[in-house]
PDB file of C-alpha atoms in Angstrom:
ATOM      1  CA  MET A   8      76.221   5.520 155.560  1.00  0.00           C
ATOM      2  CA  VAL A   9      80.104   4.674 155.584  1.00  0.00           C
ATOM      3  CA  ALA A  10      81.493   3.182 152.177  1.00  0.00           C
ATOM      4  CA  GLU A  11      82.913  -0.330 152.632  1.00  0.00           C
ATOM      5  CA  LYS A  12      86.243  -0.592 151.320  1.00  0.00           C
ATOM      6  CA  VAL A  13      85.338  -2.280 148.158  1.00  0.00           C
ATOM      7  CA  GLY A  14      86.682  -0.726 144.880  1.00  0.00           C
ATOM      8  CA  VAL A  15      86.829   3.172 144.247  1.00  0.00           C
ATOM      9  CA  PRO A  16      84.972   5.868 143.890  1.00  0.00           C
ATOM     10  CA  LEU A  17      83.467   6.070 140.440  1.00  0.00           C
ATOM     11  CA  LEU A  18      81.194   8.782 138.715  1.00  0.00           C
ATOM     12  CA  MET A  19      78.725   7.251 136.348  1.00  0.00           C
ATOM     13  CA  LEU A  20      78.170   9.648 133.742  1.00  0.00           C
ATOM     14  CA  ALA A  21      74.840  10.907 132.523  1.00  0.00           C
ATOM     15  CA  GLY A  22      72.792   8.915 129.983  1.00  0.00           C
ATOM     16  CA  ASN A  23      70.298   6.301 129.456  1.00  0.00           C
ATOM     17  CA  GLU A  24      71.674   4.418 126.454  1.00  0.00           C
ATOM     18  CA  GLU A  25      73.414   1.188 126.482  1.00  0.00           C
ATOM     19  CA  LYS A  26      77.014   2.577 126.546  1.00  0.00           C
ATOM     20  CA  ARG A  27      77.733   3.998 129.709  1.00  0.00           C
ATOM     21  CA  GLU A  28      80.714   5.982 130.898  1.00  0.00           C
ATOM     22  CA  PHE A  29      82.659   5.718 134.385  1.00  0.00           C
ATOM     23  CA  LEU A  30      85.179   8.125 135.603  1.00  0.00           C
ATOM     24  CA  ASP A  31      87.540   6.732 138.171  1.00  0.00           C
ATOM     25  CA  LEU A  32      88.100   9.613 140.186  1.00  0.00           C
ATOM     26  CA  THR A  33      91.653   8.402 141.786  1.00  0.00           C
ATOM     27  CA  LYS A  34      93.171   7.440 138.399  1.00  0.00           C
ATOM     28  CA  GLY A  35      91.417  10.013 135.907  1.00  0.00           C
ATOM     29  CA  ILE A  36      90.610   7.111 133.676  1.00  0.00           C
ATOM     30  CA  THR A  37      87.522   6.868 132.093  1.00  0.00           C
ATOM     31  CA  TYR A  38      85.722   3.541 131.364  1.00  0.00           C
ATOM     32  CA  THR A  39      83.014   2.499 128.782  1.00  0.00           C
ATOM     33  CA  MET A  40      80.757  -0.605 129.125  1.00  0.00           C
ATOM     34  CA  ASN A  41      77.637  -1.944 127.753  1.00  0.00           C
ATOM     35  CA  PHE A  42      74.777  -2.233 129.742  1.00  0.00           C
ATOM     36  CA  PRO A  43      71.540  -3.132 127.860  1.00  0.00           C
ATOM     37  CA  GLN A  44      69.659  -3.488 131.036  1.00  0.00           C
ATOM     38  CA  LEU A  45      69.976   0.634 131.794  1.00  0.00           C
ATOM     39  CA  VAL A  46      68.575   1.740 128.659  1.00  0.00           C
ATOM     40  CA  GLY A  47      65.872   3.894 129.179  1.00  0.00           C
ATOM     41  CA  LYS A  48      66.205   3.605 132.923  1.00  0.00           C
ATOM     42  CA  ARG A  49      67.011   6.510 135.600  1.00  0.00           C
ATOM     43  CA  CYS A  50      69.758   5.154 137.937  1.00  0.00           C
ATOM     44  CA  LEU A  51      70.408   6.012 141.544  1.00  0.00           C
ATOM     45  CA  GLY A  52      73.333   4.826 143.707  1.00  0.00           C
ATOM     46  CA  VAL A  53      72.211   3.001 146.775  1.00  0.00           C
ATOM     47  CA  GLY A  54      75.354   2.864 148.992  1.00  0.00           C
ATOM     48  CA  ILE A  55      76.245  -0.674 148.460  1.00  0.00           C
ATOM     49  CA  PRO A  56      79.332  -0.913 146.063  1.00  0.00           C
ATOM     50  CA  GLY A  57      78.102  -2.266 142.575  1.00  0.00           C
ATOM     51  CA  TRP A  58      74.225  -1.684 143.049  1.00  0.00           C
ATOM     52  CA  LEU A  59      72.093   0.741 141.366  1.00  0.00           C
ATOM     53  CA  PHE A  60      68.214   1.376 141.509  1.00  0.00           C
ATOM     54  CA  THR A  61      66.622   1.922 138.565  1.00  0.00           C
ATOM     55  CA  ALA A  62      63.172   3.036 137.086  1.00  0.00           C
ATOM     56  CA  ASP A  63      61.711   3.710 134.015  1.00  0.00           C
ATOM     57  CA  GLY A  64      58.801   5.657 132.796  1.00  0.00           C
ATOM     58  CA  GLU A  65      56.190   3.070 133.361  1.00  0.00           C
ATOM     59  CA  GLY A  66      56.840   2.607 137.055  1.00  0.00           C
ATOM     60  CA  ASN A  67      58.913  -0.704 136.825  1.00  0.00           C
ATOM     61  CA  MET A  68      61.505  -0.561 139.426  1.00  0.00           C
ATOM     62  CA  ASN A  69      64.621  -2.876 139.828  1.00  0.00           C
ATOM     63  CA  LEU A  70      68.055  -3.412 141.906  1.00  0.00           C
ATOM     64  CA  PHE A  71      70.943  -3.892 139.352  1.00  0.00           C
ATOM     65  CA  HIS A  72      74.593  -5.071 139.858  1.00  0.00           C
ATOM     66  CA  LEU A  73      76.855  -3.690 137.396  1.00  0.00           C
ATOM     67  CA  ASN A  74      79.581  -6.321 137.817  1.00  0.00           C
ATOM     68  CA  SER A  75      77.521  -9.433 138.349  1.00  0.00           C
ATOM     69  CA  ARG A  76      74.562  -8.074 136.264  1.00  0.00           C
ATOM     70  CA  SER A  77      72.036  -9.311 138.809  1.00  0.00           C
ATOM     71  CA  LEU A  78      68.812  -7.911 138.555  1.00  0.00           C
ATOM     72  CA  ILE A  79      66.215  -7.920 141.456  1.00  0.00           C
ATOM     73  CA  GLN A  80      62.975  -6.969 140.401  1.00  0.00           C
ATOM     74  CA  LEU A  81      61.072  -4.622 142.751  1.00  0.00           C
ATOM     75  CA  PRO A  82      56.900  -4.184 143.195  1.00  0.00           C
ATOM     76  CA  GLN A  83      55.811  -1.679 140.837  1.00  0.00           C
ATOM     77  CA  MET A  84      55.296   1.888 141.664  1.00  0.00           C
ATOM     78  CA  THR A  85      51.668   1.118 141.879  1.00  0.00           C
ATOM     79  CA  THR A  86      52.040  -0.207 145.227  1.00  0.00           C
ATOM     80  CA  LEU A  87      53.363   2.792 146.537  1.00  0.00           C
ATOM     81  CA  LYS A  88      50.785   4.593 149.020  1.00  0.00           C
ATOM     82  CA  GLY A  89      49.677   8.172 147.406  1.00  0.00           C
ATOM     83  CA  PHE A  90      51.174   7.371 143.938  1.00  0.00           C
ATOM     84  CA  ASP A  91      48.826   8.780 141.444  1.00  0.00           C
ATOM     85  CA  ALA A  92      49.399   6.281 137.917  1.00  0.00           C
ATOM     86  CA  ASP A  93      47.319   8.521 135.807  1.00  0.00           C
ATOM     87  CA  ASN A  94      49.111  11.836 136.837  1.00  0.00           C
ATOM     88  CA  GLU A  95      52.746  10.185 136.925  1.00  0.00           C
ATOM     89  CA  ARG A  96      51.960   8.151 133.750  1.00  0.00           C
ATOM     90  CA  GLY A  97      55.176   8.232 131.229  1.00  0.00           C
ATOM     91  CA  TYR A  98      57.096  10.120 133.847  1.00  0.00           C
ATOM     92  CA  CYS A  99      57.792   7.563 136.449  1.00  0.00           C
ATOM     93  CA  GLU A 100      61.272   7.532 135.935  1.00  0.00           C
ATOM     94  CA  TYR A 101      61.449  11.031 138.102  1.00  0.00           C
ATOM     95  CA  TYR A 102      59.429   9.678 140.908  1.00  0.00           C
ATOM     96  CA  VAL A 103      61.760   8.134 143.283  1.00  0.00           C
ATOM     97  CA  GLN A 104      64.461  10.911 144.388  1.00  0.00           C
ATOM     98  CA  LYS A 105      66.476   8.621 146.770  1.00  0.00           C
ATOM     99  CA  ALA A 106      67.079   4.777 147.118  1.00  0.00           C
ATOM    100  CA  VAL A 107      69.101   3.319 150.044  1.00  0.00           C
ATOM    101  CA  LEU A 108      70.242  -0.273 150.853  1.00  0.00           C
ATOM    102  CA  SER A 109      71.009  -1.589 154.455  1.00  0.00           C
ATOM    103  CA  SER A 110      73.223  -4.060 152.905  1.00  0.00           C
ATOM    104  CA  ASP A 111      74.283  -6.219 149.978  1.00  0.00           C
ATOM    105  CA  PRO A 112      71.981  -8.503 148.401  1.00  0.00           C
ATOM    106  CA  HIS A 113      74.790 -10.625 147.399  1.00  0.00           C
ATOM    107  CA  SER A 114      75.493 -11.463 151.111  1.00  0.00           C
ATOM    108  CA  THR A 115      72.145 -11.632 152.775  1.00  0.00           C
ATOM    109  CA  ASP A 116      68.298 -12.130 152.205  1.00  0.00           C
ATOM    110  CA  ASP A 117      67.800  -9.791 155.139  1.00  0.00           C
ATOM    111  CA  TYR A 118      68.183  -6.498 153.588  1.00  0.00           C
ATOM    112  CA  ILE A 119      65.858  -3.427 153.351  1.00  0.00           C
ATOM    113  CA  LEU A 120      65.450  -1.002 150.422  1.00  0.00           C
ATOM    114  CA  MET A 121      64.156   2.311 151.391  1.00  0.00           C
ATOM    115  CA  ILE A 122      63.225   5.170 149.041  1.00  0.00           C
ATOM    116  CA  ASN A 123      62.053   8.623 149.225  1.00  0.00           C
ATOM    117  CA  GLN A 124      59.025   8.811 146.804  1.00  0.00           C
ATOM    118  CA  GLY A 125      57.734  11.725 144.757  1.00  0.00           C
ATOM    119  CA  VAL A 126      54.239  13.266 145.779  1.00  0.00           C
ATOM    120  CA  PRO A 127      53.340  12.874 148.595  1.00  0.00           C
ATOM    121  CA  ARG A 128      57.176  12.765 149.238  1.00  0.00           C
ATOM    122  CA  THR A 129      57.504  10.480 152.073  1.00  0.00           C
ATOM    123  CA  LEU A 130      59.350   7.162 152.837  1.00  0.00           C
ATOM    124  CA  ALA A 131      58.857   3.733 152.071  1.00  0.00           C
ATOM    125  CA  TYR A 132      60.477   0.406 152.383  1.00  0.00           C
ATOM    126  CA  TRP A 133      60.635  -2.680 150.853  1.00  0.00           C
ATOM    127  CA  LYS A 134      62.118  -6.287 152.040  1.00  0.00           C
ATOM    128  CA  PRO A 135      62.552  -9.562 150.061  1.00  0.00           C
ATOM    129  CA  GLY A 136      59.444 -11.365 150.383  1.00  0.00           C
ATOM    130  CA  LYS A 137      56.749  -8.420 150.435  1.00  0.00           C
ATOM    131  CA  ASN A 138      54.186  -7.929 147.630  1.00  0.00           C
ATOM    132  CA  GLY A 139      54.536  -4.259 148.192  1.00  0.00           C
ATOM    133  CA  PHE A 140      56.401  -1.325 149.582  1.00  0.00           C
ATOM    134  CA  ILE A 141      55.396  -0.464 153.174  1.00  0.00           C
ATOM    135  CA  THR A 142      54.852   3.474 153.713  1.00  0.00           C
ATOM    136  CA  VAL A 143      56.476   5.375 156.738  1.00  0.00           C
ATOM    137  CA  GLU A 144      53.506   7.136 158.340  1.00  0.00           C
ATOM    138  CA  THR A 145      55.644   9.578 160.557  1.00  0.00           C
ATOM    139  CA  ARG A 146      55.646  12.831 158.322  1.00  0.00           C
ATOM    140  CA  LYS A 147      55.850  16.206 159.471  1.00  0.00           C
ATOM    141  CA  ALA A 148      57.428  17.878 156.216  1.00  0.00           C
ATOM    142  CA  THR A 149      58.766  16.683 152.890  1.00  0.00           C
ATOM    143  CA  TYR A 150      61.694  14.199 153.318  1.00  0.00           C
ATOM    144  CA  SER A 151      64.881  15.274 151.796  1.00  0.00           C
ATOM    145  CA  ASP A 152      67.392  12.210 152.508  1.00  0.00           C
ATOM    146  CA  VAL A 153      67.734   8.980 154.401  1.00  0.00           C
ATOM    147  CA  THR A 154      70.759   7.034 155.830  1.00  0.00           C
ATOM    148  CA  TRP A 155      71.199   3.574 157.298  1.00  0.00           C
ATOM    149  CA  HIS A 156      73.244   2.861 160.431  1.00  0.00           C
ATOM    150  CA  ASP A 157      73.693  -0.072 162.593  1.00  0.00           C
ATOM    151  CA  GLY A 158      69.883  -1.515 162.253  1.00  0.00           C
ATOM    152  CA  GLN A 159      68.261   1.902 161.718  1.00  0.00           C
ATOM    153  CA  PHE A 160      67.440   4.518 159.332  1.00  0.00           C
ATOM    154  CA  TYR A 161      67.736   8.220 159.578  1.00  0.00           C
ATOM    155  CA  GLY A 162      65.886  10.480 157.666  1.00  0.00           C
ATOM    156  CA  VAL A 163      66.034  14.495 157.490  1.00  0.00           C
ATOM    157  CA  ASP A 164      63.037  16.202 155.973  1.00  0.00           C
ATOM    158  CA  VAL A 165      62.920  20.031 154.546  1.00  0.00           C
ATOM    159  CA  ARG A 166      62.609  21.628 157.794  1.00  0.00           C
ATOM    160  CA  GLY A 167      65.577  19.932 159.584  1.00  0.00           C
ATOM    161  CA  ASP A 168      63.904  17.476 161.571  1.00  0.00           C
ATOM    162  CA  VAL A 169      65.234  14.016 161.862  1.00  0.00           C
ATOM    163  CA  VAL A 170      63.073  10.874 161.836  1.00  0.00           C
ATOM    164  CA  ILE A 171      64.572   7.340 163.077  1.00  0.00           C
ATOM    165  CA  LEU A 172      63.111   4.173 162.241  1.00  0.00           C
ATOM    166  CA  ASP A 173      64.499   1.081 164.265  1.00  0.00           C
ATOM    167  CA  PHE A 174      64.596  -2.265 162.116  1.00  0.00           C
ATOM    168  CA  ARG A 175      66.563  -4.045 164.724  1.00  0.00           C
ATOM    169  CA  GLY A 176      65.283  -7.420 165.935  1.00  0.00           C
ATOM    170  CA  GLY A 177      63.384  -7.720 162.938  1.00  0.00           C
ATOM    171  CA  LEU A 178      61.237  -5.136 163.412  1.00  0.00           C
ATOM    172  CA  GLU A 179      58.988  -3.448 160.628  1.00  0.00           C
ATOM    173  CA  PRO A 180      58.250  -0.041 161.718  1.00  0.00           C
ATOM    174  CA  THR A 181      55.586   2.335 160.011  1.00  0.00           C
ATOM    175  CA  ILE A 182      56.308   4.993 162.788  1.00  0.00           C
ATOM    176  CA  GLY A 183      59.355   6.689 163.792  1.00  0.00           C
ATOM    177  CA  ARG A 184      60.775   8.837 166.402  1.00  0.00           C
ATOM    178  CA  ILE A 185      61.320  12.594 165.385  1.00  0.00           C
ATOM    179  CA  VAL A 186      64.107  14.853 166.927  1.00  0.00           C
ATOM    180  CA  GLN A 187      64.597  18.144 166.288  1.00  0.00           C
ATOM    181  CA  GLY A 188      67.692  18.625 164.153  1.00  0.00           C
ATOM    182  CA  ILE A 189      68.759  21.986 162.821  1.00  0.00           C
ATOM    183  CA  PRO A 190      66.384  25.018 162.799  1.00  0.00           C
ATOM    184  CA  SER A 191      64.423  25.436 160.218  1.00  0.00           C
ATOM    185  CA  ASP A 192      65.367  29.431 159.578  1.00  0.00           C
ATOM    186  CA  PHE A 193      68.850  28.021 159.214  1.00  0.00           C
ATOM    187  CA  ILE A 194      67.698  26.120 156.115  1.00  0.00           C
ATOM    188  CA  CYS A 195      65.460  28.168 154.338  1.00  0.00           C
ATOM    189  CA  GLY A 196      65.527  27.548 150.533  1.00  0.00           C
ATOM    190  CA  MET A 197      68.307  24.752 150.584  1.00  0.00           C
ATOM    191  CA  LYS A 198      68.712  21.135 150.111  1.00  0.00           C
ATOM    192  CA  LEU A 199      69.508  18.744 153.128  1.00  0.00           C
ATOM    193  CA  TYR A 200      71.458  15.421 153.056  1.00  0.00           C
ATOM    194  CA  ILE A 201      72.178  13.271 156.164  1.00  0.00           C
ATOM    195  CA  VAL A 202      74.987  10.975 156.891  1.00  0.00           C
ATOM    196  CA  HIS A 203      75.928   8.753 159.498  1.00  0.00           C
ATOM    197  CA  SER A 204      79.832   8.314 160.149  1.00  0.00           C
ATOM    198  CA  GLN A 205      82.294   7.070 162.896  1.00  0.00           C
ATOM    199  CA  GLY A 206      79.336   7.405 165.653  1.00  0.00           C
ATOM    200  CA  GLU A 207      78.345  11.076 164.353  1.00  0.00           C
ATOM    201  CA  LEU A 208      75.319  12.111 162.597  1.00  0.00           C
ATOM    202  CA  PHE A 209      75.693  14.939 160.178  1.00  0.00           C
ATOM    203  CA  VAL A 210      73.102  17.083 158.527  1.00  0.00           C
ATOM    204  CA  ILE A 211      74.403  19.070 155.359  1.00  0.00           C
ATOM    205  CA  THR A 212      72.778  22.015 153.801  1.00  0.00           C
ATOM    206  CA  ARG A 213      73.426  22.953 150.196  1.00  0.00           C
ATOM    207  CA  ASP A 214      72.859  26.549 149.235  1.00  0.00           C
ATOM    208  CA  GLY A 215      72.262  27.357 145.363  1.00  0.00           C
ATOM    209  CA  ILE A 216      69.780  24.977 144.484  1.00  0.00           C
ATOM    210  CA  CYS A 217      67.040  27.329 142.883  1.00  0.00           C
ATOM    211  CA  ASN A 218      67.726  29.654 140.195  1.00  0.00           C
ATOM    212  CA  HIS A 219      69.163  32.784 140.890  1.00  0.00           C
ATOM    213  CA  PRO A 220      66.386  35.643 140.594  1.00  0.00           C
ATOM    214  CA  GLU A 221      68.901  37.879 138.101  1.00  0.00           C
ATOM    215  CA  THR A 222      71.233  35.190 136.415  1.00  0.00           C
ATOM    216  CA  LYS A 223      68.663  32.705 136.161  1.00  0.00           C
ATOM    217  CA  THR A 224      71.050  29.925 136.863  1.00  0.00           C
ATOM    218  CA  TYR A 225      71.647  27.649 139.653  1.00  0.00           C
ATOM    219  CA  GLY A 226      74.946  26.367 141.529  1.00  0.00           C
ATOM    220  CA  VAL A 227      76.461  25.505 144.696  1.00  0.00           C
ATOM    221  CA  GLU A 228      77.104  28.649 146.599  1.00  0.00           C
ATOM    222  CA  GLU A 229      77.689  26.756 150.190  1.00  0.00           C
ATOM    223  CA  PHE A 230      77.691  23.561 152.028  1.00  0.00           C
ATOM    224  CA  VAL A 231      77.059  23.701 155.672  1.00  0.00           C
ATOM    225  CA  VAL A 232      77.860  20.674 157.663  1.00  0.00           C
ATOM    226  CA  CYS A 233      76.294  20.467 161.284  1.00  0.00           C
ATOM    227  CA  LYS A 234      76.666  17.621 163.842  1.00  0.00           C
ATOM    228  CA  VAL A 235      73.450  16.629 165.338  1.00  0.00           C
ATOM    229  CA  ASP A 236      73.067  15.178 168.516  1.00  0.00           C
ATOM    230  CA  VAL A 237      69.550  12.586 168.308  1.00  0.00           C
ATOM    231  CA  ASP A 238      69.981  11.551 171.788  1.00  0.00           C
ATOM    232  CA  ASN A 239      69.057  14.908 173.365  1.00  0.00           C
ATOM    233  CA  ASN A 240      65.277  15.872 173.689  1.00  0.00           C
ATOM    234  CA  GLU A 241      66.231  19.474 172.715  1.00  0.00           C
ATOM    235  CA  ILE A 242      67.636  21.137 169.374  1.00  0.00           C
ATOM    236  CA  SER A 243      71.308  19.968 169.900  1.00  0.00           C
ATOM    237  CA  TYR A 244      73.811  20.673 166.759  1.00  0.00           C
ATOM    238  CA  GLU A 245      77.108  22.201 166.072  1.00  0.00           C
ATOM    239  CA  GLU A 246      78.396  23.209 162.687  1.00  0.00           C
ATOM    240  CA  VAL A 247      81.568  21.572 161.836  1.00  0.00           C
ATOM    241  CA  ASN A 248      84.212  22.337 159.148  1.00  0.00           C
ATOM    242  CA  ASP A 249      86.928  19.666 159.847  1.00  0.00           C
ATOM    243  CA  LEU A 250      85.916  15.855 159.207  1.00  0.00           C
ATOM    244  CA  ASP A 251      89.233  14.705 160.014  1.00  0.00           C
ATOM    245  CA  ASN A 252      90.209  11.964 157.758  1.00  0.00           C
ATOM    246  CA  ARG A 253      86.649  11.991 155.756  1.00  0.00           C
ATOM    247  CA  SER A 254      85.307  13.288 152.568  1.00  0.00           C
ATOM    248  CA  LEU A 255      81.471  13.360 151.685  1.00  0.00           C
ATOM    249  CA  PHE A 256      79.985  12.209 148.506  1.00  0.00           C
ATOM    250  CA  LEU A 257      76.396  13.777 147.892  1.00  0.00           C
ATOM    251  CA  GLY A 258      73.897  13.926 145.285  1.00  0.00           C
ATOM    252  CA  PHE A 259      71.285  11.570 143.234  1.00  0.00           C
ATOM    253  CA  SER A 260      72.997   8.510 145.341  1.00  0.00           C
ATOM    254  CA  ALA A 261      73.141   7.429 148.728  1.00  0.00           C
ATOM    255  CA  SER A 262      74.918  10.081 150.991  1.00  0.00           C
ATOM    256  CA  VAL A 263      78.208   8.378 151.739  1.00  0.00           C
ATOM    257  CA  ALA A 264      81.060   9.407 154.298  1.00  0.00           C
ATOM    258  CA  VAL A 265      84.409   7.857 153.402  1.00  0.00           C
ATOM    259  CA  ASP A 266      87.934   7.107 154.863  1.00  0.00           C
ATOM    260  CA  VAL A 267      90.391   9.420 152.509  1.00  0.00           C
ATOM    261  CA  GLU A 268      93.353   7.082 153.234  1.00  0.00           C
ATOM    262  CA  GLN A 269      91.503   4.192 151.615  1.00  0.00           C
ATOM    263  CA  TYR A 270      89.971   5.842 149.063  1.00  0.00           C
ATOM    264  CA  GLY A 271      92.422   8.562 148.110  1.00  0.00           C
ATOM    265  CA  CYS A 272      90.248  11.284 148.169  1.00  0.00           C
ATOM    266  CA  LYS A 273      90.471  14.672 149.796  1.00  0.00           C
ATOM    267  CA  ALA A 274      89.964  15.198 153.461  1.00  0.00           C
ATOM    268  CA  ASN A 275      87.298  17.809 154.449  1.00  0.00           C
ATOM    269  CA  HIS A 276      85.850  18.243 150.967  1.00  0.00           C
ATOM    270  CA  ILE A 277      82.417  17.457 149.417  1.00  0.00           C
ATOM    271  CA  TYR A 278      82.306  15.479 146.379  1.00  0.00           C
ATOM    272  CA  PHE A 279      78.837  16.525 144.905  1.00  0.00           C
ATOM    273  CA  THR A 280      76.623  15.920 141.653  1.00  0.00           C
ATOM    274  CA  ASP A 281      73.750  17.590 140.236  1.00  0.00           C
ATOM    275  CA  ASP A 282      70.645  16.771 142.110  1.00  0.00           C
ATOM    276  CA  CYS A 283      68.813  20.320 141.972  1.00  0.00           C
ATOM    277  CA  SER A 284      66.055  18.900 139.960  1.00  0.00           C
ATOM    278  CA  THR A 285      63.431  21.781 140.721  1.00  0.00           C
ATOM    279  CA  ALA A 286      66.242  24.049 138.634  1.00  0.00           C
ATOM    280  CA  TYR A 287      67.194  21.781 136.073  1.00  0.00           C
ATOM    281  CA  TYR A 288      63.840  20.572 134.844  1.00  0.00           C
ATOM    282  CA  SER A 289      63.331  23.887 133.249  1.00  0.00           C
ATOM    283  CA  SER A 290      66.742  23.385 131.467  1.00  0.00           C
ATOM    284  CA  GLU A 291      66.912  21.934 127.829  1.00  0.00           C
ATOM    285  CA  LYS A 292      69.976  20.129 128.612  1.00  0.00           C
ATOM    286  CA  GLY A 293      68.913  18.630 132.075  1.00  0.00           C
ATOM    287  CA  GLY A 294      70.827  17.974 135.005  1.00  0.00           C
ATOM    288  CA  GLY A 295      74.621  17.868 135.294  1.00  0.00           C
ATOM    289  CA  LYS A 296      75.575  21.245 135.521  1.00  0.00           C
ATOM    290  CA  ASP A 297      76.202  21.791 139.236  1.00  0.00           C
ATOM    291  CA  MET A 298      79.318  19.278 139.866  1.00  0.00           C
ATOM    292  CA  GLY A 299      82.442  19.785 141.764  1.00  0.00           C
ATOM    293  CA  ILE A 300      84.516  19.126 144.866  1.00  0.00           C
ATOM    294  CA  TYR A 301      83.885  21.843 147.489  1.00  0.00           C
ATOM    295  CA  ASN A 302      86.615  22.631 150.142  1.00  0.00           C
ATOM    296  CA  LEU A 303      85.050  23.117 153.671  1.00  0.00           C
ATOM    297  CA  HIS A 304      87.968  25.075 155.014  1.00  0.00           C
ATOM    298  CA  ASP A 305      88.280  27.856 152.128  1.00  0.00           C
ATOM    299  CA  ASP A 306      84.688  27.369 150.523  1.00  0.00           C
ATOM    300  CA  THR A 307      86.450  27.074 147.019  1.00  0.00           C
ATOM    301  CA  ILE A 308      85.079  24.820 144.252  1.00  0.00           C
ATOM    302  CA  GLU A 309      87.265  22.812 141.881  1.00  0.00           C
ATOM    303  CA  PRO A 310      85.984  20.278 139.209  1.00  0.00           C
ATOM    304  CA  HIS A 311      86.255  16.737 139.541  1.00  0.00           C
ATOM    305  CA  TYR A 312      84.973  16.074 135.564  1.00  0.00           C
ATOM    306  CA  THR A 313      85.800  19.024 133.193  1.00  0.00           C
ATOM    307  CA  GLY A 314      83.415  17.660 129.897  1.00  0.00           C
ATOM    308  CA  GLU A 315      79.654  18.191 130.018  1.00  0.00           C
ATOM    309  CA  SER A 316      77.520  15.401 131.274  1.00  0.00           C
ATOM    310  CA  TYR A 317      73.723  16.445 131.027  1.00  0.00           C
ATOM    311  CA  HIS A 318      70.388  14.442 131.040  1.00  0.00           C
ATOM    312  CA  ARG A 319      66.984  15.353 131.557  1.00  0.00           C
ATOM    313  CA  PHE A 320      66.389  12.252 134.027  1.00  0.00           C
ATOM    314  CA  SER A 321      69.594  10.519 134.605  1.00  0.00           C
ATOM    315  CA  PRO A 322      72.369  12.933 135.570  1.00  0.00           C
ATOM    316  CA  PRO A 323      75.788  11.623 136.694  1.00  0.00           C
ATOM    317  CA  ILE A 324      75.756   9.872 140.156  1.00  0.00           C
ATOM    318  CA  TRP A 325      78.165   8.383 142.688  1.00  0.00           C
ATOM    319  CA  ILE A 326      78.754   4.653 142.588  1.00  0.00           C
ATOM    320  CA  PHE A 327      81.534   2.501 144.550  1.00  0.00           C
ATOM    321  CA  ASN A 328      82.855  -0.226 142.516  1.00  0.00           C
ATOM    322  CA  THR A 329      85.945  -2.111 141.387  1.00  0.00           C
ATOM    323  CA  PRO A 330      87.304  -0.742 138.518  1.00  0.00           C
ATOM    324  CA  PHE A 331      86.225  -1.845 134.929  1.00  0.00           C
ATOM    325  CA  SER A 332      88.413  -3.171 132.344  1.00  0.00           C
ATOM    326  CA  ALA A 333      89.906  -0.348 130.265  1.00  0.00           C
TER     327      ALA A 333
END
């Protein structure tokens, strides 16, 4: 997705209490605000300024807007095909891995929410007026990420294949077109992201998501950005290390590309937060360790937040929003 020029990139720090902290990356200012609506909730960024997806341990899901405090109740997790209520009960806040909105619910009722659900790790979507989520049946492997562009959702699975779901003209697809993205032997043991920006589709790999066999710790070792041609019937991709005037924001939020001149970020850098859940589930502190700013030119990493911000189910995420009152 490409972030609209609304507000600034904010890092929503970890937690599930009423007081939540937000770091303004451009000014280095931290805001503290009260949001009782977020107590006990896992929060995910959805790619639309100000909006969050929230879930609690009982399977209740909502969309929440930080400024207006608008709350949109979503169908319960029990409407998701393959959801095992007995197995997930009490831990439902972990279940949804990604949530992406097609457009702003404040400006239109014709929007779509796509989620990447836990077991069976497939995609499902909801539109206003629907009583439940609609499952995307096209699946060759576990999905890793999903993005929206110009009437279509693009998903990428753990083997590097891309599925395209066409919603143009009011369609409600359950079957997508699968395109070979990047070779599976290129991505073994890595996490994948997908972003559409300036007419180009990128699949990004993140190495270092699993505990090291010797150190027993995890952390980014390398990001690789590949431009994928989905109009070619054969594998067609190229590795790129120059994003021109763009930077990427990755983590437990919708994957976003931004124009650095508009947002004041660093070109050819990847701003990332900790979404390596398979590694941090075994950590006493939870997620929040693996964060920073990755330089695509020289593979160096610098911090964007120097403090500690850990949580078991709601680690730091990216949002794009107007700054709060200090």
